[in-house]
Coordinates of C-alpha atoms and ligand atoms in Angstrom, one line a residue:
M1 CA 53.7 38.5 93.3
E2 CA 57.3 38.7 92.0
V3 CA 58.1 36.4 89.0
T4 CA 61.2 35.5 87.2
L5 CA 61.8 36.5 83.6
K6 CA 61.2 32.9 82.6
Q7 CA 57.8 32.9 84.4
A8 CA 57.0 36.2 82.8
G9 CA 57.6 34.7 79.4
E10 CA 55.5 31.7 80.2
I11 CA 52.6 33.9 81.3
I12 CA 52.8 35.8 78.0
L13 CA 53.1 32.6 75.9
K14 CA 50.0 31.1 77.7
A15 CA 47.8 34.1 77.0
Q16 CA 45.9 34.5 73.7
N17 CA 44.3 37.9 74.0
I18 CA 46.8 40.4 75.3
V19 CA 46.7 44.1 75.8
L20 CA 50.0 46.1 76.1
S21 CA 50.2 49.4 77.8
S22 CA 52.5 51.9 79.3
H23 CA 52.7 55.3 81.1
V24 CA 51.2 58.6 80.1
N25 CA 53.8 61.2 78.9
P26 CA 55.2 58.5 76.6
D27 CA 58.9 58.4 75.7
G28 CA 61.2 56.3 73.6
D29 CA 61.5 53.4 76.1
N30 CA 57.8 53.3 76.8
V31 CA 56.9 53.0 73.1
G32 CA 60.1 51.0 72.2
S33 CA 59.4 48.3 74.8
T34 CA 55.7 48.1 73.9
L35 CA 56.2 47.9 70.1
G36 CA 59.3 45.8 70.5
L37 CA 57.3 43.1 72.4
Y38 CA 54.4 43.5 69.9
H39 CA 56.6 42.9 66.9
A40 CA 58.3 39.9 68.5
L41 CA 54.9 38.3 69.4
K42 CA 53.1 39.1 66.2
G43 CA 54.2 35.9 64.5
T44 CA 52.9 33.8 67.3
G45 CA 49.2 34.1 66.3
K46 CA 48.2 36.0 69.4
N47 CA 45.6 38.8 69.4
I48 CA 47.5 41.8 70.7
R49 CA 46.2 45.3 71.2
I50 CA 47.9 48.4 72.4
L51 CA 46.3 51.0 74.7
L52 CA 47.7 54.2 75.9
D53 CA 45.9 57.1 77.6
D54 CA 47.9 59.8 75.9
D55 CA 49.1 61.1 72.5
L56 CA 52.5 60.0 71.1
P57 CA 55.4 62.4 70.7
D58 CA 56.4 63.3 67.1
N59 CA 60.0 61.9 67.3
L60 CA 59.3 58.2 67.3
G61 CA 58.6 57.6 63.7
M62 CA 61.5 55.2 63.4
M63 CA 59.3 52.5 64.9
E64 CA 56.6 50.7 62.9
G65 CA 53.2 50.2 64.5
L66 CA 52.4 53.6 65.9
E67 CA 49.1 53.4 64.1
L68 CA 48.1 50.5 66.4
Y69 CA 47.8 52.7 69.4
Q70 CA 44.3 53.2 70.7
K71 CA 43.0 55.3 73.6
P72 CA 41.1 53.5 76.3
E73 CA 37.7 54.9 75.5
K74 CA 35.6 51.9 76.6
E75 CA 36.0 48.7 78.5
L76 CA 37.6 45.9 76.5
E77 CA 36.1 42.4 76.6
N78 CA 38.0 39.1 76.3
V79 CA 41.4 40.1 77.6
D80 CA 43.5 37.3 79.2
L81 CA 46.4 39.4 80.2
L82 CA 47.3 43.1 80.5
V83 CA 51.1 43.7 80.2
I84 CA 52.1 47.1 81.7
L85 CA 55.6 48.1 80.6
D86 CA 58.0 50.7 81.9
V87 CA 55.7 52.0 84.7
D88 CA 53.8 51.1 87.9
I89 CA 50.1 50.5 87.6
D90 CA 49.3 54.0 88.9
R91 CA 50.4 56.0 85.8
I92 CA 48.4 54.3 83.0
G93 CA 45.4 56.6 83.2
R94 CA 42.1 55.1 82.1
V95 CA 43.6 51.8 80.9
R96 CA 43.2 50.7 84.4
D97 CA 39.4 50.9 84.1
A98 CA 39.2 49.7 80.5
V99 CA 40.9 46.4 81.0
K100 CA 39.9 43.9 83.7
A101 CA 42.4 41.1 83.4
P102 CA 45.4 39.8 85.4
V103 CA 48.3 42.2 85.1
L104 CA 51.9 41.4 84.3
N105 CA 54.1 44.4 85.2
I106 CA 57.6 44.7 83.6
D107 CA 59.6 47.7 84.7
H108 CA 62.9 49.1 85.6
H109 CA 61.9 51.9 88.0
I110 CA 63.3 51.8 91.5
S111 CA 60.1 53.4 92.7
N112 CA 57.9 50.6 91.4
S113 CA 55.6 49.5 94.2
K114 CA 55.3 45.9 92.9
V115 CA 51.5 45.6 93.6
C116 CA 50.5 43.9 90.3
D117 CA 49.5 40.2 90.0
Y118 CA 52.8 39.4 88.4
C119 CA 55.8 41.7 88.7
Y120 CA 59.2 41.6 87.1
V121 CA 61.1 44.7 88.2
D122 CA 64.8 45.1 87.5
A123 CA 66.0 48.5 88.7
K124 CA 69.5 47.8 87.4
A125 CA 68.3 47.4 83.8
A126 CA 69.1 50.5 81.7
A127 CA 65.7 50.4 80.0
T128 CA 62.5 48.4 80.0
A129 CA 63.4 47.7 76.3
Q130 CA 66.5 46.0 77.6
I131 CA 64.3 43.7 79.9
V132 CA 62.1 43.0 76.9
Y133 CA 65.2 42.0 74.9
S134 CA 66.0 39.5 77.6
L135 CA 62.4 38.4 77.8
I136 CA 62.2 37.7 74.1
K137 CA 65.3 35.5 74.3
E138 CA 63.8 33.8 77.3
M139 CA 60.7 33.0 75.3
N140 CA 62.8 31.7 72.4
V141 CA 61.1 34.0 69.9
P142 CA 63.4 35.4 67.2
F143 CA 64.1 39.2 66.8
N144 CA 62.8 40.6 63.6
Q145 CA 64.0 44.0 62.2
Q146 CA 60.9 45.9 63.4
C147 CA 61.4 44.5 66.9
A148 CA 65.1 45.4 66.8
M149 CA 64.4 49.0 65.7
C150 CA 62.0 49.4 68.6
L151 CA 64.2 47.8 71.3
Y152 CA 67.3 49.7 70.2
T153 CA 65.3 53.0 70.3
G154 CA 64.1 52.2 73.8
I155 CA 67.5 51.4 75.1
A156 CA 69.1 54.4 73.4
S157 CA 66.4 56.7 74.7
D158 CA 66.9 55.7 78.3
T159 CA 70.7 55.7 78.3
G160 CA 71.0 59.0 76.4
F161 CA 72.4 57.0 73.5
F162 CA 74.7 54.9 75.7
R163 CA 76.1 57.8 77.7
Y164 CA 74.5 57.5 81.2
S165 CA 75.7 55.5 84.1
N166 CA 73.0 52.9 83.5
T167 CA 74.9 51.8 80.3
T168 CA 76.6 48.4 81.1
P169 CA 78.5 45.9 79.1
F170 CA 75.3 43.9 78.9
T171 CA 73.5 47.0 77.5
L172 CA 76.1 47.3 74.7
R173 CA 76.0 43.6 73.9
A174 CA 72.2 43.7 73.7
A175 CA 72.5 46.7 71.4
A176 CA 75.1 44.9 69.3
E177 CA 72.7 42.0 68.9
L178 CA 69.9 44.3 67.9
L179 CA 72.2 45.9 65.3
E180 CA 72.8 42.4 63.9
A181 CA 69.0 41.9 63.8
G182 CA 68.6 45.0 61.6
A183 CA 68.4 48.1 63.9
R184 CA 69.6 51.2 62.1
P185 CA 71.3 53.5 64.7
D186 CA 71.7 56.4 62.2
K187 CA 68.1 56.4 61.3
I188 CA 67.0 56.1 64.9
S189 CA 69.1 59.0 66.2
E190 CA 68.2 61.2 63.3
I191 CA 64.5 60.8 63.8
F192 CA 64.7 60.8 67.6
D193 CA 66.6 64.1 67.6
Q194 CA 64.5 65.8 64.9
R195 CA 62.5 68.8 66.0
S196 CA 60.3 71.3 64.3
F197 CA 61.8 74.7 63.6
S198 CA 59.6 76.3 66.3
S199 CA 60.6 73.7 68.8
V200 CA 64.3 74.4 68.3
K201 CA 63.6 78.1 68.7
A202 CA 61.6 77.4 71.8
A203 CA 64.6 75.5 73.2
G204 CA 66.6 78.7 73.0
R205 CA 63.9 80.6 75.0
A206 CA 63.7 77.7 77.5
I207 CA 67.5 78.0 78.0
D208 CA 67.0 81.7 78.7
T209 CA 64.8 80.9 81.7
I210 CA 67.5 78.8 83.5
E211 CA 68.2 80.0 87.0
L212 CA 70.9 78.7 89.4
H213 CA 70.1 78.1 93.0
E214 CA 72.2 76.8 96.0
N215 CA 75.5 78.1 94.6
G216 CA 74.9 76.6 91.2
K217 CA 74.1 73.1 92.5
I218 CA 70.5 73.4 91.2
A219 CA 69.6 74.6 87.7
L220 CA 66.0 75.3 87.1
M221 CA 64.3 75.7 83.8
T222 CA 60.7 77.0 83.5
V223 CA 58.5 76.3 80.5
D224 CA 55.3 78.4 80.8
K225 CA 52.1 78.0 78.8
A226 CA 53.2 80.1 75.8
L227 CA 56.6 78.4 75.6
K228 CA 55.1 75.0 75.8
E229 CA 52.7 75.8 73.0
S230 CA 55.5 76.8 70.7
A231 CA 57.6 73.8 71.6
D232 CA 55.6 70.8 70.4
N233 CA 58.1 68.5 72.1
T234 CA 60.2 69.4 75.1
E235 CA 62.0 66.1 75.4
G236 CA 65.7 66.7 76.2
F237 CA 65.3 70.4 77.2
V238 CA 66.2 69.6 80.8
N239 CA 69.6 68.4 79.5
F240 CA 70.7 71.9 78.8
A241 CA 70.3 72.6 82.5
R242 CA 72.1 69.4 83.4
N243 CA 75.1 70.2 81.2
I244 CA 76.0 73.3 83.2
R245 CA 79.3 72.8 84.9
G246 CA 79.0 72.5 88.7
T247 CA 75.3 71.6 88.6
D248 CA 74.1 68.5 90.4
V249 CA 70.3 68.6 90.1
A250 CA 68.7 70.0 86.9
V251 CA 65.0 70.5 86.9
M252 CA 62.5 71.6 84.3
I253 CA 59.0 72.7 85.5
K254 CA 56.5 72.8 82.7
Y255 CA 52.9 74.2 82.4
A256 CA 50.5 71.4 81.9
D257 CA 47.2 73.0 82.9
E258 CA 46.0 75.9 85.1
N259 CA 46.8 74.0 88.3
V260 CA 48.9 71.2 86.9
T261 CA 52.7 71.4 86.5
R262 CA 55.0 68.7 85.2
V263 CA 58.4 68.2 86.8
S264 CA 61.4 66.6 85.1
M265 CA 64.6 66.1 87.1
R266 CA 68.1 64.9 86.2
S267 CA 71.1 64.6 88.5
K268 CA 74.8 63.9 88.5
N269 CA 74.9 62.7 92.2
T270 CA 71.7 63.3 94.1
N271 CA 69.0 60.6 94.2
V272 CA 66.2 62.5 92.4
S273 CA 63.9 59.5 92.5
E274 CA 63.6 60.0 96.3
I275 CA 63.0 63.7 95.8
A276 CA 60.3 63.0 93.1
Q277 CA 58.6 60.5 95.5
S278 CA 58.5 63.2 98.2
I279 CA 56.3 65.3 95.9
G280 CA 54.1 62.4 94.6
G281 CA 56.2 61.2 91.6
G282 CA 59.0 58.7 91.0
G283 CA 61.5 57.4 88.5
H284 CA 65.2 56.6 88.6
I285 CA 68.0 57.7 90.8
R286 CA 69.4 60.1 88.1
A287 CA 66.2 60.8 86.1
A288 CA 62.8 61.3 87.8
G289 CA 59.6 63.2 87.5
A290 CA 56.3 64.2 89.1
T291 CA 53.1 66.0 88.5
V292 CA 52.4 68.8 91.0
Y293 CA 48.8 69.9 91.2
K294 CA 49.6 73.6 91.6
N295 CA 50.2 76.5 89.2
L296 CA 53.6 77.1 87.8
D297 CA 54.8 79.6 90.4
E298 CA 53.5 77.6 93.4
A299 CA 55.0 74.4 91.9
K300 CA 58.3 76.1 91.5
E301 CA 58.5 76.9 95.3
I302 CA 57.4 73.4 96.2
V303 CA 59.9 71.7 93.8
L304 CA 62.8 73.9 94.8
N305 CA 62.1 73.3 98.5
A306 CA 61.9 69.5 97.9
I307 CA 65.2 69.5 96.1
V308 CA 67.0 71.6 98.7
E309 CA 65.6 69.5 101.5
G310 CA 66.3 66.2 99.7
M311 CA 69.9 67.3 99.0
K312 CA 70.4 68.2 102.7
K313 CA 68.9 65.0 103.9
Q314 CA 71.0 62.9 101.5
N315 CA 74.2 64.7 102.4
A316 CA 73.5 64.6 106.2
Ligands
LIG1 P1 61.0 62.5 82.4 O1 61.6 63.6 83.1 O2 61.7 62.1 81.1 O3 59.5 62.8 82.1 O4 61.0 61.2 83.3 C1 62.2 60.8 83.9 C2 61.9 59.4 84.5 O5 61.0 59.5 85.6 C3 61.2 58.4 83.6 O6 61.7 57.2 83.8 C4 59.7 58.5 84.0 O7 59.0 57.3 83.7 C5 59.8 58.8 85.5 N1 58.7 59.7 85.8 C6 58.4 60.9 85.3 N2 57.3 61.5 85.8 C7 56.9 60.6 86.8 C8 55.8 60.6 87.7 O8 55.0 61.5 87.7 N3 55.7 59.5 88.5 C9 56.5 58.4 88.4 N4 56.3 57.4 89.3 N5 57.6 58.4 87.6 C10 57.8 59.5 86.8
LIG2 MN1 62.3 53.4 80.9

Protein backbone atom coordinates (compact mmCIF):
# COMPACT_ATOMS: atom_id res chain seq x y z
CA MET A 1 0.00 0.00 0.00
CA GLU A 2 1.26 3.47 -0.85
CA VAL A 3 1.71 5.87 2.05
CA THR A 4 2.49 9.58 2.32
CA LEU A 5 5.78 10.76 3.77
CA LYS A 6 3.92 11.86 6.89
CA GLN A 7 2.46 8.35 7.31
CA ALA A 8 5.91 6.84 6.71
CA GLY A 9 7.22 9.03 9.54
CA GLU A 10 4.40 7.95 11.85
CA ILE A 11 5.05 4.27 11.09
CA ILE A 12 8.72 4.73 12.02
CA LEU A 13 7.98 6.75 15.17
CA LYS A 14 5.50 4.10 16.35
CA ALA A 15 7.99 1.22 16.02
CA GLN A 16 10.50 0.44 18.76
CA ASN A 17 12.66 -2.31 17.26
CA ILE A 18 13.64 -1.33 13.75
CA VAL A 19 15.90 -2.94 11.17
CA LEU A 20 17.25 -0.82 8.33
CA SER A 21 18.44 -2.39 5.10
CA SER A 22 19.25 -1.62 1.50
CA HIS A 23 20.46 -3.18 -1.74
CA VAL A 24 23.40 -5.44 -2.46
CA ASN A 25 26.22 -3.72 -4.39
CA PRO A 26 25.94 -0.81 -1.95
CA ASP A 27 26.73 2.75 -2.99
CA GLY A 28 26.80 6.22 -1.45
CA ASP A 29 23.04 6.76 -1.48
CA ASN A 30 22.31 3.29 -0.16
CA VAL A 31 24.60 3.72 2.87
CA GLY A 32 24.00 7.48 3.18
CA SER A 33 20.22 7.13 3.42
CA THR A 34 20.50 4.19 5.84
CA LEU A 35 23.03 5.78 8.20
CA GLY A 36 21.42 9.20 7.83
CA LEU A 37 18.14 7.79 9.11
CA TYR A 38 20.02 5.87 11.82
CA HIS A 39 21.78 8.98 13.14
CA ALA A 40 18.57 11.02 13.09
CA LEU A 41 16.71 8.35 15.08
CA LYS A 42 19.41 7.36 17.54
CA GLY A 43 18.38 10.05 20.03
CA THR A 44 14.80 8.74 20.12
CA GLY A 45 15.59 5.70 22.29
CA LYS A 46 14.70 3.18 19.62
CA ASN A 47 16.58 -0.05 19.10
CA ILE A 48 17.90 0.17 15.55
CA ARG A 49 19.92 -2.46 13.74
CA ILE A 50 21.38 -2.37 10.23
CA LEU A 51 21.55 -5.44 8.03
CA LEU A 52 23.11 -5.66 4.59
CA ASP A 53 23.82 -8.79 2.60
CA ASP A 54 27.07 -7.51 1.10
CA ASP A 55 30.39 -5.89 1.94
CA LEU A 56 30.75 -2.10 1.99
CA PRO A 57 32.94 -0.30 -0.56
CA ASP A 58 36.10 1.39 0.70
CA ASN A 59 35.19 5.00 -0.18
CA LEU A 60 32.44 5.69 2.37
CA GLY A 61 34.59 6.41 5.41
CA MET A 62 33.23 9.96 5.71
CA MET A 63 30.17 8.43 7.38
CA GLU A 64 30.08 7.35 11.00
CA GLY A 65 28.47 4.04 11.89
CA LEU A 66 29.87 1.69 9.23
CA GLU A 67 30.84 -0.69 12.04
CA LEU A 68 27.13 -1.17 12.84
CA TYR A 69 26.57 -3.09 9.61
CA GLN A 70 25.81 -6.77 10.11
CA LYS A 71 25.25 -9.55 7.60
CA PRO A 72 21.90 -11.39 7.80
CA GLU A 73 23.36 -14.68 9.06
CA LYS A 74 20.38 -15.77 11.15
CA GLU A 75 16.74 -14.89 11.68
CA LEU A 76 16.27 -11.86 13.95
CA GLU A 77 13.64 -11.96 16.69
CA ASN A 78 11.58 -9.06 17.96
CA VAL A 79 11.50 -6.77 14.98
CA ASP A 80 8.56 -4.35 14.67
CA LEU A 81 9.52 -2.82 11.36
CA LEU A 82 11.90 -3.44 8.48
CA VAL A 83 12.75 -0.26 6.58
CA ILE A 84 14.15 -0.95 3.11
CA LEU A 85 15.85 2.05 1.57
CA ASP A 86 16.88 2.84 -1.99
CA VAL A 87 15.66 -0.46 -3.48
CA ASP A 88 12.77 -2.79 -4.12
CA ILE A 89 12.35 -5.79 -1.83
CA ASP A 90 13.89 -8.10 -4.46
CA ARG A 91 17.51 -6.90 -4.14
CA ILE A 92 18.14 -7.21 -0.40
CA GLY A 93 19.49 -10.76 -0.52
CA ARG A 94 19.10 -12.85 2.63
CA VAL A 95 17.68 -9.94 4.68
CA ARG A 96 14.33 -11.01 3.31
CA ASP A 97 14.58 -14.34 5.15
CA ALA A 98 16.27 -12.96 8.26
CA VAL A 99 13.56 -10.43 9.18
CA LYS A 100 9.88 -11.29 9.44
CA ALA A 101 8.23 -7.93 10.08
CA PRO A 102 6.07 -5.41 8.26
CA VAL A 103 8.08 -3.64 5.57
CA LEU A 104 8.27 0.08 4.92
CA ASN A 105 9.93 0.70 1.56
CA ILE A 106 11.38 4.14 0.83
CA ASP A 107 12.84 4.49 -2.64
CA HIS A 108 13.34 6.68 -5.68
CA HIS A 109 13.70 4.07 -8.42
CA ILE A 110 11.18 4.33 -11.24
CA SER A 111 11.35 0.53 -11.58
CA ASN A 112 10.12 -0.05 -7.99
CA SER A 113 7.24 -2.56 -8.03
CA LYS A 114 5.58 -1.13 -4.88
CA VAL A 115 4.68 -4.52 -3.41
CA CYS A 116 5.77 -3.85 0.21
CA ASP A 117 3.33 -3.37 3.10
CA TYR A 118 3.99 0.37 3.09
CA CYS A 119 5.60 2.07 0.08
CA TYR A 120 6.83 5.59 -0.39
CA VAL A 121 8.39 5.88 -3.85
CA ASP A 122 9.27 9.23 -5.35
CA ALA A 123 10.98 8.65 -8.70
CA LYS A 124 11.58 12.38 -9.06
CA ALA A 125 13.72 12.55 -5.92
CA ALA A 126 17.40 12.83 -6.81
CA ALA A 127 18.38 10.34 -4.10
CA THR A 128 16.79 8.24 -1.40
CA ALA A 129 18.88 10.37 0.99
CA GLN A 130 16.91 13.37 -0.26
CA ILE A 131 13.65 11.58 0.65
CA VAL A 132 15.12 10.72 4.06
CA TYR A 133 15.98 14.42 4.50
CA SER A 134 12.29 15.29 3.91
CA LEU A 135 11.17 12.39 6.12
CA ILE A 136 13.30 13.59 9.04
CA LYS A 137 11.77 17.05 8.73
CA GLU A 138 8.32 15.45 8.57
CA MET A 139 9.08 13.56 11.81
CA ASN A 140 10.28 16.77 13.48
CA VAL A 141 13.56 15.20 14.45
CA PRO A 142 16.61 17.53 14.31
CA PHE A 143 19.55 16.90 11.98
CA ASN A 144 22.80 16.22 13.76
CA GLN A 145 26.20 16.47 12.12
CA GLN A 146 26.62 12.73 11.55
CA CYS A 147 23.20 12.60 9.91
CA ALA A 148 24.03 15.62 7.74
CA MET A 149 27.31 14.03 6.58
CA CYS A 150 25.46 10.85 5.55
CA LEU A 151 22.55 12.52 3.76
CA TYR A 152 24.85 14.92 1.92
CA THR A 153 26.99 11.95 0.81
CA GLY A 154 23.90 10.12 -0.45
CA ILE A 155 22.60 13.08 -2.41
CA ALA A 156 26.04 13.94 -3.82
CA SER A 157 26.61 10.31 -4.80
CA ASP A 158 23.39 9.98 -6.82
CA THR A 159 23.61 13.40 -8.50
CA GLY A 160 27.27 13.05 -9.51
CA PHE A 161 27.99 15.82 -7.03
CA PHE A 162 25.07 17.96 -8.24
CA ARG A 163 25.75 17.60 -11.97
CA TYR A 164 23.04 15.22 -13.28
CA SER A 165 19.56 16.11 -14.49
CA ASN A 166 18.04 14.87 -11.21
CA THR A 167 19.59 17.89 -9.41
CA THR A 168 16.73 20.31 -8.68
CA PRO A 169 16.45 23.58 -6.76
CA PHE A 170 15.01 21.47 -3.92
CA THR A 171 18.10 19.24 -4.02
CA LEU A 172 20.39 22.23 -3.64
CA ARG A 173 18.27 23.73 -0.85
CA ALA A 174 18.35 20.41 0.99
CA ALA A 175 22.13 20.26 0.51
CA ALA A 176 22.43 23.84 1.81
CA GLU A 177 20.52 22.91 4.96
CA LEU A 178 22.73 19.85 5.44
CA LEU A 179 25.79 22.11 5.18
CA GLU A 180 24.28 24.29 7.89
CA ALA A 181 23.82 21.15 9.98
CA GLY A 182 27.53 20.39 9.69
CA ALA A 183 28.14 18.40 6.49
CA ARG A 184 31.68 18.88 5.13
CA PRO A 185 31.63 18.83 1.30
CA ASP A 186 35.43 18.91 0.98
CA LYS A 187 35.89 15.90 3.25
CA ILE A 188 33.03 14.01 1.61
CA SER A 189 34.30 14.44 -1.97
CA GLU A 190 37.90 13.73 -0.97
CA ILE A 191 37.04 10.42 0.68
CA PHE A 192 34.43 9.47 -1.94
CA ASP A 193 36.86 9.91 -4.83
CA GLN A 194 39.83 8.31 -3.12
CA ARG A 195 41.10 5.09 -4.72
CA SER A 196 43.99 2.77 -4.10
CA PHE A 197 46.98 3.13 -6.42
CA SER A 198 46.15 -0.20 -8.08
CA SER A 199 42.55 0.84 -8.61
CA VAL A 200 43.59 4.03 -10.39
CA LYS A 201 45.95 2.00 -12.60
CA ALA A 202 43.10 -0.45 -13.26
CA ALA A 203 40.91 2.45 -14.41
CA GLY A 204 43.49 3.08 -17.13
CA ARG A 205 43.26 -0.54 -18.31
CA ALA A 206 39.46 -0.40 -18.13
CA ILE A 207 39.47 2.71 -20.34
CA ASP A 208 41.61 0.75 -22.82
CA THR A 209 38.82 -1.82 -23.22
CA ILE A 210 36.20 0.72 -24.35
CA GLU A 211 34.65 -0.11 -27.73
CA LEU A 212 32.20 1.99 -29.70
CA HIS A 213 29.12 0.48 -31.34
CA GLU A 214 26.26 1.84 -33.45
CA ASN A 215 28.30 4.72 -34.88
CA GLY A 216 29.58 5.73 -31.48
CA LYS A 217 26.15 5.91 -29.82
CA ILE A 218 27.07 3.04 -27.51
CA ALA A 219 30.35 2.88 -25.57
CA LEU A 220 31.09 -0.45 -23.94
CA MET A 221 33.69 -1.08 -21.24
CA THR A 222 34.63 -4.58 -20.15
CA VAL A 223 36.06 -5.43 -16.75
CA ASP A 224 37.23 -9.04 -16.73
CA LYS A 225 38.21 -11.14 -13.72
CA ALA A 226 41.85 -10.01 -13.59
CA LEU A 227 40.94 -6.36 -13.99
CA LYS A 228 38.23 -6.60 -11.35
CA GLU A 229 40.68 -8.15 -8.90
CA SER A 230 43.18 -5.34 -9.33
CA ALA A 231 40.50 -2.65 -9.03
CA ASP A 232 39.08 -2.95 -5.54
CA ASN A 233 36.38 -0.43 -6.44
CA THR A 234 35.04 0.19 -9.94
CA GLU A 235 32.57 2.89 -8.92
CA GLY A 236 32.65 5.67 -11.50
CA PHE A 237 34.53 3.68 -14.17
CA VAL A 238 31.49 3.74 -16.47
CA ASN A 239 31.66 7.55 -16.50
CA PHE A 240 34.80 7.42 -18.65
CA ALA A 241 32.68 5.76 -21.34
CA ARG A 242 29.81 8.19 -20.70
CA ASN A 243 32.08 11.19 -21.23
CA ILE A 244 32.91 10.26 -24.83
CA ARG A 245 31.54 12.89 -27.19
CA GLY A 246 28.64 11.57 -29.28
CA THR A 247 27.92 8.65 -26.97
CA ASP A 248 24.38 8.18 -25.70
CA VAL A 249 24.50 4.89 -23.78
CA ALA A 250 27.60 3.96 -21.79
CA VAL A 251 27.76 0.47 -20.38
CA MET A 252 30.25 -1.37 -18.22
CA ILE A 253 30.04 -5.13 -18.03
CA LYS A 254 31.98 -6.64 -15.16
CA TYR A 255 32.93 -10.16 -14.16
CA ALA A 256 31.22 -11.18 -10.93
CA ASP A 257 31.55 -14.96 -11.08
CA GLU A 258 31.99 -17.69 -13.73
CA ASN A 259 28.42 -17.32 -14.94
CA VAL A 260 27.46 -14.02 -13.36
CA THR A 261 28.05 -10.63 -14.99
CA ARG A 262 27.21 -7.20 -13.54
CA VAL A 263 25.96 -4.53 -15.89
CA SER A 264 26.07 -0.77 -15.25
CA MET A 265 24.47 1.63 -17.71
CA ARG A 266 24.45 5.41 -18.00
CA SER A 267 22.81 7.50 -20.69
CA LYS A 268 22.40 11.00 -22.00
CA ASN A 269 19.03 10.44 -23.76
CA THR A 270 17.92 6.81 -23.83
CA ASN A 271 15.82 5.34 -21.01
CA VAL A 272 18.27 2.74 -19.67
CA SER A 273 15.94 1.73 -16.84
CA GLU A 274 13.66 0.21 -19.47
CA ILE A 275 16.61 -1.58 -21.11
CA ALA A 276 17.86 -2.84 -17.73
CA GLN A 277 14.37 -4.16 -16.94
CA SER A 278 14.35 -6.06 -20.25
CA ILE A 279 17.35 -8.07 -18.99
CA GLY A 280 16.09 -8.53 -15.43
CA GLY A 281 17.45 -5.38 -13.77
CA GLY A 282 16.21 -1.87 -13.16
CA GLY A 283 17.18 1.57 -11.94
CA HIS A 284 16.70 5.11 -13.17
CA ILE A 285 16.12 6.55 -16.63
CA ARG A 286 19.75 7.71 -16.89
CA ALA A 287 21.48 5.20 -14.60
CA ALA A 288 20.50 1.58 -14.36
CA GLY A 289 21.96 -1.87 -13.89
CA ALA A 290 21.36 -5.58 -13.99
CA THR A 291 22.90 -8.92 -13.18
CA VAL A 292 23.08 -11.30 -16.12
CA TYR A 293 23.59 -14.96 -15.28
CA LYS A 294 25.96 -15.68 -18.18
CA ASN A 295 29.72 -15.48 -18.65
CA LEU A 296 31.27 -12.18 -19.70
CA ASP A 297 31.31 -12.91 -23.47
CA GLU A 298 27.74 -14.18 -23.58
CA ALA A 299 26.56 -11.32 -21.39
CA LYS A 300 28.22 -8.82 -23.71
CA GLU A 301 26.14 -10.05 -26.67
CA ILE A 302 22.94 -10.05 -24.64
CA VAL A 303 23.53 -6.57 -23.24
CA LEU A 304 24.56 -5.03 -26.57
CA ASN A 305 21.50 -6.55 -28.23
CA ALA A 306 19.22 -5.26 -25.50
CA ILE A 307 20.66 -1.74 -25.85
CA VAL A 308 20.41 -1.72 -29.66
CA GLU A 309 16.84 -3.05 -29.54
CA GLY A 310 15.88 -0.68 -26.71
CA MET A 311 17.24 2.35 -28.56
CA LYS A 312 15.38 1.30 -31.74
CA LYS A 313 12.13 0.80 -29.86
CA GLN A 314 12.41 4.09 -28.00
CA ASN A 315 13.22 6.02 -31.18
CA ALA A 316 10.47 4.35 -33.27
P1 LIG B 1 25.10 1.12 -10.77
O1 LIG B 1 25.37 1.09 -12.21
O2 LIG B 1 25.72 2.31 -10.11
O3 LIG B 1 25.39 -0.18 -10.09
O4 LIG B 1 23.52 1.30 -10.63
C1 LIG B 1 22.84 2.35 -11.24
C2 LIG B 1 21.42 2.40 -10.70
O5 LIG B 1 20.69 1.25 -11.12
C3 LIG B 1 21.36 2.40 -9.18
O6 LIG B 1 20.33 3.26 -8.79
C4 LIG B 1 21.06 0.98 -8.82
O7 LIG B 1 20.35 0.87 -7.63
C5 LIG B 1 20.24 0.49 -10.01
N1 LIG B 1 20.56 -0.92 -10.27
C6 LIG B 1 21.78 -1.42 -10.51
N2 LIG B 1 21.73 -2.76 -10.69
C7 LIG B 1 20.43 -3.11 -10.56
C8 LIG B 1 19.73 -4.38 -10.64
O8 LIG B 1 20.31 -5.44 -10.85
N3 LIG B 1 18.38 -4.32 -10.42
C9 LIG B 1 17.72 -3.15 -10.18
N4 LIG B 1 16.39 -3.21 -9.99
N5 LIG B 1 18.35 -1.96 -10.10
C10 LIG B 1 19.68 -1.93 -10.30
MN1 LIG C 1 19.74 5.96 -4.90
